[in-house]
């Protein structure tokens, strides 16, 4: 995918702020600090359009990025960060749930998982929830640069088995640091965004 234009559009807290141009949307869900915002930057080859941080809890709203005027990435706040208060977690949970259940232009959810570790309970719940509502999911196992290549397949298998991944769902290995998986992920996204 050749990126000619990428821009931050809005940090939305609810439907009245979502863009109205009806372009297809790709959402990124996953644990706090797993690398969702970094993934957006790598996909568009920009260093810091999406704000990233080594401290979890950086992304706090539904952050919309418009790419080439033809697709949006929607960056979610991460889940599972203990230092975020219970009431804040509930607010984020409701905001994300509402988006996922009601957004008609949503085409695909990227469930971002750390390739180094087995999925957390929250990851498993998220995947099951998405499948319960029949949403198309692509699991993206990121930070692949952090483990030796010889262990990649074993780790992929652990993730697939722990999530009990459905036959139609893809899993793609990724590294925002090194760019691996970028072309494959764009190809996959294109199938959903531009069928
Ligand atoms: P929240 O917004 O808090 O939910 O986090 P996030 O999922 O958006 O994570 P973010 O992209 O901010 O990245 C968290 C940390 O992981 C940062 O220090 C990144 O530099 C690092 N990181 C993200 N992706 C990779 C990767 O593929 N490889 C390596 N080595 N580090 C990564
Ligand atoms: Mg983020």
PDB file of C-alpha atoms and ligand atoms in Angstrom:
ATOM      1  CA  UNK A   1       0.000   0.000   0.000  1.00  0.00           C
ATOM      2  CA  UNK A   2       1.461   3.313  -1.029  1.00  0.00           C
ATOM      3  CA  UNK A   3       0.635   5.954   1.552  1.00  0.00           C
ATOM      4  CA  UNK A   4       0.068   9.337  -0.020  1.00  0.00           C
ATOM      5  CA  UNK A   5      -1.749  10.932   2.876  1.00  0.00           C
ATOM      6  CA  UNK A   6      -2.291  10.137   6.548  1.00  0.00           C
ATOM      7  CA  UNK A   7      -3.840  12.443   9.081  1.00  0.00           C
ATOM      8  CA  UNK A   8      -5.173  12.464  12.587  1.00  0.00           C
ATOM      9  CA  UNK A   9      -8.852  13.382  12.459  1.00  0.00           C
ATOM     10  CA  UNK A  10     -10.441  13.293  15.899  1.00  0.00           C
ATOM     11  CA  UNK A  11     -10.207  11.874  19.367  1.00  0.00           C
ATOM     12  CA  UNK A  12     -13.812  10.775  19.788  1.00  0.00           C
ATOM     13  CA  UNK A  13     -15.687   9.790  22.927  1.00  0.00           C
ATOM     14  CA  UNK A  14     -18.989   8.981  21.271  1.00  0.00           C
ATOM     15  CA  UNK A  15     -20.987   8.578  18.054  1.00  0.00           C
ATOM     16  CA  UNK A  16     -21.744  12.261  17.548  1.00  0.00           C
ATOM     17  CA  UNK A  17     -18.026  12.787  16.983  1.00  0.00           C
ATOM     18  CA  UNK A  18     -17.420   9.929  14.569  1.00  0.00           C
ATOM     19  CA  UNK A  19     -16.632  11.035  11.008  1.00  0.00           C
ATOM     20  CA  UNK A  20     -19.586  11.138   8.669  1.00  0.00           C
ATOM     21  CA  UNK A  21     -17.983  10.387   5.320  1.00  0.00           C
ATOM     22  CA  UNK A  22     -18.761   6.655   5.584  1.00  0.00           C
ATOM     23  CA  UNK A  23     -15.272   5.440   4.692  1.00  0.00           C
ATOM     24  CA  UNK A  24     -14.450   1.894   5.853  1.00  0.00           C
ATOM     25  CA  UNK A  25     -12.990   1.647   9.347  1.00  0.00           C
ATOM     26  CA  UNK A  26     -10.411  -0.745  10.788  1.00  0.00           C
ATOM     27  CA  UNK A  27     -10.291  -0.810  14.603  1.00  0.00           C
ATOM     28  CA  UNK A  28      -7.311  -1.772  16.767  1.00  0.00           C
ATOM     29  CA  UNK A  29      -8.052  -3.449  20.094  1.00  0.00           C
ATOM     30  CA  UNK A  30      -5.681  -5.017  22.585  1.00  0.00           C
ATOM     31  CA  UNK A  31      -3.986  -4.773  25.949  1.00  0.00           C
ATOM     32  CA  UNK A  32      -2.550  -1.528  27.082  1.00  0.00           C
ATOM     33  CA  UNK A  33       1.044  -1.106  25.891  1.00  0.00           C
ATOM     34  CA  UNK A  34       0.865  -4.035  23.466  1.00  0.00           C
ATOM     35  CA  UNK A  35       1.715  -1.740  20.544  1.00  0.00           C
ATOM     36  CA  UNK A  36      -1.542  -0.683  18.852  1.00  0.00           C
ATOM     37  CA  UNK A  37      -0.563   2.925  18.225  1.00  0.00           C
ATOM     38  CA  UNK A  38       2.920   1.872  17.086  1.00  0.00           C
ATOM     39  CA  UNK A  39       1.274  -0.482  14.604  1.00  0.00           C
ATOM     40  CA  UNK A  40      -0.654   2.387  13.033  1.00  0.00           C
ATOM     41  CA  UNK A  41       2.557   4.381  12.679  1.00  0.00           C
ATOM     42  CA  UNK A  42       4.307   1.455  11.001  1.00  0.00           C
ATOM     43  CA  UNK A  43       1.385   0.798   8.677  1.00  0.00           C
ATOM     44  CA  UNK A  44       1.609   4.372   7.413  1.00  0.00           C
ATOM     45  CA  UNK A  45       5.387   4.642   7.826  1.00  0.00           C
ATOM     46  CA  UNK A  46       5.228   7.685  10.052  1.00  0.00           C
ATOM     47  CA  UNK A  47       7.236   7.927  13.242  1.00  0.00           C
ATOM     48  CA  UNK A  48       4.741   9.467  15.595  1.00  0.00           C
ATOM     49  CA  UNK A  49       1.412  10.354  14.035  1.00  0.00           C
ATOM     50  CA  UNK A  50      -0.297   8.052  16.537  1.00  0.00           C
ATOM     51  CA  UNK A  51       0.981   8.898  20.011  1.00  0.00           C
ATOM     52  CA  UNK A  52       2.844   6.028  21.647  1.00  0.00           C
ATOM     53  CA  UNK A  53       4.411   5.615  25.060  1.00  0.00           C
ATOM     54  CA  UNK A  54       6.370   3.129  27.117  1.00  0.00           C
ATOM     55  CA  UNK A  55       3.878   3.924  29.896  1.00  0.00           C
ATOM     56  CA  UNK A  56       0.583   2.026  29.466  1.00  0.00           C
ATOM     57  CA  UNK A  57      -2.658   3.968  29.166  1.00  0.00           C
ATOM     58  CA  UNK A  58      -1.503   6.443  26.525  1.00  0.00           C
ATOM     59  CA  UNK A  59      -4.486   6.213  24.203  1.00  0.00           C
ATOM     60  CA  UNK A  60      -7.651   7.336  25.994  1.00  0.00           C
ATOM     61  CA  UNK A  61     -10.281   7.880  23.311  1.00  0.00           C
ATOM     62  CA  UNK A  62     -11.262   6.490  19.946  1.00  0.00           C
ATOM     63  CA  UNK A  63      -8.567   8.094  17.846  1.00  0.00           C
ATOM     64  CA  UNK A  64      -9.367   8.329  14.166  1.00  0.00           C
ATOM     65  CA  UNK A  65      -6.660   8.383  11.480  1.00  0.00           C
ATOM     66  CA  UNK A  66      -7.650   8.832   7.844  1.00  0.00           C
ATOM     67  CA  UNK A  67      -5.361   7.124   5.354  1.00  0.00           C
ATOM     68  CA  UNK A  68      -5.240   8.150   1.667  1.00  0.00           C
ATOM     69  CA  UNK A  69      -8.758   9.515   2.062  1.00  0.00           C
ATOM     70  CA  UNK A  70     -10.034   5.962   1.695  1.00  0.00           C
ATOM     71  CA  UNK A  71      -9.865   4.161   5.042  1.00  0.00           C
ATOM     72  CA  UNK A  72      -9.746   4.967   8.757  1.00  0.00           C
ATOM     73  CA  UNK A  73      -7.727   3.340  11.488  1.00  0.00           C
ATOM     74  CA  UNK A  74      -9.523   3.660  14.814  1.00  0.00           C
ATOM     75  CA  UNK A  75      -7.082   3.361  17.713  1.00  0.00           C
ATOM     76  CA  UNK A  76      -8.661   2.179  20.996  1.00  0.00           C
ATOM     77  CA  UNK A  77      -7.503   2.653  24.574  1.00  0.00           C
ATOM     78  CA  UNK A  78      -5.884  -0.568  25.769  1.00  0.00           C
ATOM     79  CA  UNK A  79      -7.477  -2.873  28.300  1.00  0.00           C
ATOM     80  CA  UNK A  80      -5.997  -4.609  31.325  1.00  0.00           C
ATOM     81  CA  UNK A  81      -3.947  -1.779  32.775  1.00  0.00           C
ATOM     82  CA  UNK A  82      -4.298  -2.019  36.562  1.00  0.00           C
ATOM     83  CA  UNK A  83      -3.474   1.621  37.230  1.00  0.00           C
ATOM     84  CA  UNK A  84      -6.476   2.851  35.279  1.00  0.00           C
ATOM     85  CA  UNK A  85      -9.318   3.295  37.789  1.00  0.00           C
ATOM     86  CA  UNK A  86     -12.308   0.988  37.745  1.00  0.00           C
ATOM     87  CA  UNK A  87     -14.666   3.824  36.816  1.00  0.00           C
ATOM     88  CA  UNK A  88     -12.371   4.900  33.959  1.00  0.00           C
ATOM     89  CA  UNK A  89     -12.190   1.321  32.708  1.00  0.00           C
ATOM     90  CA  UNK A  90     -15.978   1.156  32.705  1.00  0.00           C
ATOM     91  CA  UNK A  91     -16.235   4.366  30.710  1.00  0.00           C
ATOM     92  CA  UNK A  92     -13.716   3.070  28.143  1.00  0.00           C
ATOM     93  CA  UNK A  93     -15.403  -0.330  28.063  1.00  0.00           C
ATOM     94  CA  UNK A  94     -18.788   1.198  27.286  1.00  0.00           C
ATOM     95  CA  UNK A  95     -17.315   3.544  24.680  1.00  0.00           C
ATOM     96  CA  UNK A  96     -15.593   0.659  22.876  1.00  0.00           C
ATOM     97  CA  UNK A  97     -18.573  -1.667  23.171  1.00  0.00           C
ATOM     98  CA  UNK A  98     -20.913   0.926  21.733  1.00  0.00           C
ATOM     99  CA  UNK A  99     -18.573   1.552  18.838  1.00  0.00           C
ATOM    100  CA  UNK A 100     -18.114  -2.131  18.072  1.00  0.00           C
ATOM    101  CA  UNK A 101     -21.811  -2.926  18.243  1.00  0.00           C
ATOM    102  CA  UNK A 102     -23.180   0.067  16.392  1.00  0.00           C
ATOM    103  CA  UNK A 103     -20.628   1.333  13.926  1.00  0.00           C
ATOM    104  CA  UNK A 104     -21.884   0.325  10.528  1.00  0.00           C
ATOM    105  CA  UNK A 105     -18.732   1.318   8.670  1.00  0.00           C
ATOM    106  CA  UNK A 106     -16.534  -0.958  10.800  1.00  0.00           C
ATOM    107  CA  UNK A 107     -15.071  -3.615   8.493  1.00  0.00           C
ATOM    108  CA  UNK A 108     -12.444  -5.446  10.556  1.00  0.00           C
ATOM    109  CA  UNK A 109     -11.082  -5.550  14.104  1.00  0.00           C
ATOM    110  CA  UNK A 110      -7.355  -6.036  14.543  1.00  0.00           C
ATOM    111  CA  UNK A 111      -6.890  -7.822  17.859  1.00  0.00           C
ATOM    112  CA  UNK A 112      -3.319  -6.971  18.758  1.00  0.00           C
ATOM    113  CA  UNK A 113      -1.492  -9.519  20.916  1.00  0.00           C
ATOM    114  CA  UNK A 114       2.090  -9.705  22.161  1.00  0.00           C
ATOM    115  CA  UNK A 115       3.779 -12.581  20.332  1.00  0.00           C
ATOM    116  CA  UNK A 116       6.088 -13.169  23.291  1.00  0.00           C
ATOM    117  CA  UNK A 117       3.394 -14.173  25.764  1.00  0.00           C
ATOM    118  CA  UNK A 118       0.317 -16.376  25.835  1.00  0.00           C
ATOM    119  CA  UNK A 119      -2.876 -14.329  25.510  1.00  0.00           C
ATOM    120  CA  UNK A 120      -4.184 -12.839  28.767  1.00  0.00           C
ATOM    121  CA  UNK A 121      -7.623 -13.641  30.160  1.00  0.00           C
ATOM    122  CA  UNK A 122      -8.723 -10.238  28.802  1.00  0.00           C
ATOM    123  CA  UNK A 123      -7.444 -11.147  25.334  1.00  0.00           C
ATOM    124  CA  UNK A 124      -9.441 -14.370  25.433  1.00  0.00           C
ATOM    125  CA  UNK A 125     -12.561 -12.522  26.612  1.00  0.00           C
ATOM    126  CA  UNK A 126     -12.134  -9.908  23.897  1.00  0.00           C
ATOM    127  CA  UNK A 127     -11.796 -12.492  21.150  1.00  0.00           C
ATOM    128  CA  UNK A 128     -14.827 -14.436  22.411  1.00  0.00           C
ATOM    129  CA  UNK A 129     -16.868 -11.260  22.703  1.00  0.00           C
ATOM    130  CA  UNK A 130     -16.000 -10.217  19.130  1.00  0.00           C
ATOM    131  CA  UNK A 131     -16.888 -13.671  17.840  1.00  0.00           C
ATOM    132  CA  UNK A 132     -20.127 -13.722  19.810  1.00  0.00           C
ATOM    133  CA  UNK A 133     -21.195 -10.636  17.871  1.00  0.00           C
ATOM    134  CA  UNK A 134     -19.888 -12.106  14.650  1.00  0.00           C
ATOM    135  CA  UNK A 135     -17.346  -9.371  13.984  1.00  0.00           C
ATOM    136  CA  UNK A 136     -14.511 -10.120  11.557  1.00  0.00           C
ATOM    137  CA  UNK A 137     -11.231 -10.335  13.484  1.00  0.00           C
ATOM    138  CA  UNK A 138      -7.604 -10.486  12.442  1.00  0.00           C
ATOM    139  CA  UNK A 139      -5.210 -11.363  15.265  1.00  0.00           C
ATOM    140  CA  UNK A 140      -1.952  -9.467  14.870  1.00  0.00           C
ATOM    141  CA  UNK A 141       0.881 -10.877  16.970  1.00  0.00           C
ATOM    142  CA  UNK A 142       3.292  -8.011  17.408  1.00  0.00           C
ATOM    143  CA  UNK A 143       6.744  -7.340  18.902  1.00  0.00           C
ATOM    144  CA  UNK A 144       8.050 -10.313  16.882  1.00  0.00           C
ATOM    145  CA  UNK A 145      11.454  -8.596  16.838  1.00  0.00           C
ATOM    146  CA  UNK A 146      11.707  -9.299  20.564  1.00  0.00           C
ATOM    147  CA  UNK A 147      11.961 -13.074  20.257  1.00  0.00           C
ATOM    148  CA  UNK A 148      14.201 -15.253  18.087  1.00  0.00           C
ATOM    149  CA  UNK A 149      12.821 -16.392  14.770  1.00  0.00           C
ATOM    150  CA  UNK A 150      13.214 -20.016  15.842  1.00  0.00           C
ATOM    151  CA  UNK A 151      10.428 -19.505  18.394  1.00  0.00           C
ATOM    152  CA  UNK A 152       7.913 -17.669  16.206  1.00  0.00           C
ATOM    153  CA  UNK A 153       5.895 -20.679  15.053  1.00  0.00           C
ATOM    154  CA  UNK A 154       5.667 -22.139  18.537  1.00  0.00           C
ATOM    155  CA  UNK A 155       4.390 -18.849  19.934  1.00  0.00           C
ATOM    156  CA  UNK A 156       1.865 -18.440  17.121  1.00  0.00           C
ATOM    157  CA  UNK A 157       0.504 -21.895  17.859  1.00  0.00           C
ATOM    158  CA  UNK A 158       0.131 -21.108  21.567  1.00  0.00           C
ATOM    159  CA  UNK A 159      -1.871 -17.984  20.744  1.00  0.00           C
ATOM    160  CA  UNK A 160      -4.108 -19.736  18.210  1.00  0.00           C
ATOM    161  CA  UNK A 161      -4.864 -22.549  20.618  1.00  0.00           C
ATOM    162  CA  UNK A 162      -5.449 -20.343  23.656  1.00  0.00           C
ATOM    163  CA  UNK A 163      -7.927 -18.172  21.754  1.00  0.00           C
ATOM    164  CA  UNK A 164      -9.495 -21.208  20.063  1.00  0.00           C
ATOM    165  CA  UNK A 165      -9.340 -19.206  16.848  1.00  0.00           C
ATOM    166  CA  UNK A 166     -12.148 -19.737  14.360  1.00  0.00           C
ATOM    167  CA  UNK A 167     -11.275 -21.124  10.953  1.00  0.00           C
ATOM    168  CA  UNK A 168     -12.063 -17.929   9.040  1.00  0.00           C
ATOM    169  CA  UNK A 169      -9.856 -15.694  11.192  1.00  0.00           C
ATOM    170  CA  UNK A 170      -6.306 -14.869  10.211  1.00  0.00           C
ATOM    171  CA  UNK A 171      -3.271 -14.469  12.438  1.00  0.00           C
ATOM    172  CA  UNK A 172      -0.410 -12.287  11.198  1.00  0.00           C
ATOM    173  CA  UNK A 173       3.018 -11.811  12.760  1.00  0.00           C
ATOM    174  CA  UNK A 174       4.149  -8.222  13.026  1.00  0.00           C
ATOM    175  CA  UNK A 175       6.916  -5.931  14.201  1.00  0.00           C
ATOM    176  CA  UNK A 176       6.409  -2.195  14.391  1.00  0.00           C
ATOM    177  CA  UNK A 177      10.103  -1.908  15.097  1.00  0.00           C
ATOM    178  CA  UNK A 178      11.246  -3.681  11.933  1.00  0.00           C
ATOM    179  CA  UNK A 179       8.241  -3.525   9.633  1.00  0.00           C
ATOM    180  CA  UNK A 180       7.673  -7.236   9.312  1.00  0.00           C
ATOM    181  CA  UNK A 181       4.073  -8.166   8.507  1.00  0.00           C
ATOM    182  CA  UNK A 182       3.224  -4.750   7.125  1.00  0.00           C
ATOM    183  CA  UNK A 183       2.543  -5.799   3.541  1.00  0.00           C
ATOM    184  CA  UNK A 184       0.644  -8.891   4.599  1.00  0.00           C
ATOM    185  CA  UNK A 185      -1.522  -6.878   6.970  1.00  0.00           C
ATOM    186  CA  UNK A 186      -2.282  -4.244   4.325  1.00  0.00           C
ATOM    187  CA  UNK A 187      -3.283  -6.997   1.887  1.00  0.00           C
ATOM    188  CA  UNK A 188      -5.597  -8.471   4.493  1.00  0.00           C
ATOM    189  CA  UNK A 189      -7.093  -5.107   5.474  1.00  0.00           C
ATOM    190  CA  UNK A 190      -7.705  -4.284   1.804  1.00  0.00           C
ATOM    191  CA  UNK A 191      -9.828  -7.405   1.386  1.00  0.00           C
ATOM    192  CA  UNK A 192     -12.183  -6.145   4.099  1.00  0.00           C
ATOM    193  CA  UNK A 193     -12.040  -2.413   3.460  1.00  0.00           C
ATOM    194  CA  UNK A 194     -12.252  -2.600  -0.347  1.00  0.00           C
ATOM    195  CA  UNK A 195     -14.080  -5.840  -1.142  1.00  0.00           C
TER     196      UNK A 195
HETATM  197  P1  LIG B   1      -1.974   2.115  24.978  1.00  0.00           P
HETATM  198  O1  LIG B   1      -2.244   3.319  24.154  1.00  0.00           O
HETATM  199  O2  LIG B   1      -1.518   2.413  26.362  1.00  0.00           O
HETATM  200  O3  LIG B   1      -3.113   1.139  24.978  1.00  0.00           O
HETATM  201  O4  LIG B   1      -0.701   1.325  24.324  1.00  0.00           O
HETATM  202  P2  LIG B   1      -0.464   0.861  22.802  1.00  0.00           P
HETATM  203  O5  LIG B   1      -1.010  -0.513  22.624  1.00  0.00           O
HETATM  204  O6  LIG B   1      -0.937   1.893  21.859  1.00  0.00           O
HETATM  205  O7  LIG B   1       1.125   0.729  22.755  1.00  0.00           O
HETATM  206  P3  LIG B   1       2.202   1.729  22.080  1.00  0.00           P
HETATM  207  O8  LIG B   1       2.080   1.670  20.593  1.00  0.00           O
HETATM  208  O9  LIG B   1       2.127   3.043  22.749  1.00  0.00           O
HETATM  209  O10 LIG B   1       3.571   0.964  22.428  1.00  0.00           O
HETATM  210  C1  LIG B   1       3.939   0.627  23.741  1.00  0.00           C
HETATM  211  C2  LIG B   1       5.440   0.411  23.829  1.00  0.00           C
HETATM  212  O11 LIG B   1       5.820  -0.748  23.076  1.00  0.00           O
HETATM  213  C3  LIG B   1       6.285   1.566  23.252  1.00  0.00           C
HETATM  214  O12 LIG B   1       7.422   1.751  24.071  1.00  0.00           O
HETATM  215  C4  LIG B   1       6.678   1.045  21.864  1.00  0.00           C
HETATM  216  O13 LIG B   1       7.896   1.591  21.401  1.00  0.00           O
HETATM  217  C5  LIG B   1       6.826  -0.450  22.106  1.00  0.00           C
HETATM  218  N1  LIG B   1       6.548  -1.259  20.892  1.00  0.00           N
HETATM  219  C6  LIG B   1       5.393  -1.259  20.189  1.00  0.00           C
HETATM  220  N2  LIG B   1       5.450  -2.121  19.152  1.00  0.00           N
HETATM  221  C7  LIG B   1       6.693  -2.677  19.189  1.00  0.00           C
HETATM  222  C8  LIG B   1       7.359  -3.658  18.360  1.00  0.00           C
HETATM  223  O14 LIG B   1       6.836  -4.204  17.377  1.00  0.00           O
HETATM  224  N3  LIG B   1       8.650  -3.995  18.731  1.00  0.00           N
HETATM  225  C9  LIG B   1       9.257  -3.434  19.819  1.00  0.00           C
HETATM  226  N4  LIG B   1      10.497  -3.851  20.101  1.00  0.00           N
HETATM  227  N5  LIG B   1       8.654  -2.516  20.598  1.00  0.00           N
HETATM  228  C10 LIG B   1       7.388  -2.139  20.302  1.00  0.00           C
HETATM  229 MG1  LIG B   2      -2.048   3.570  22.145  1.00  0.00          MG
END
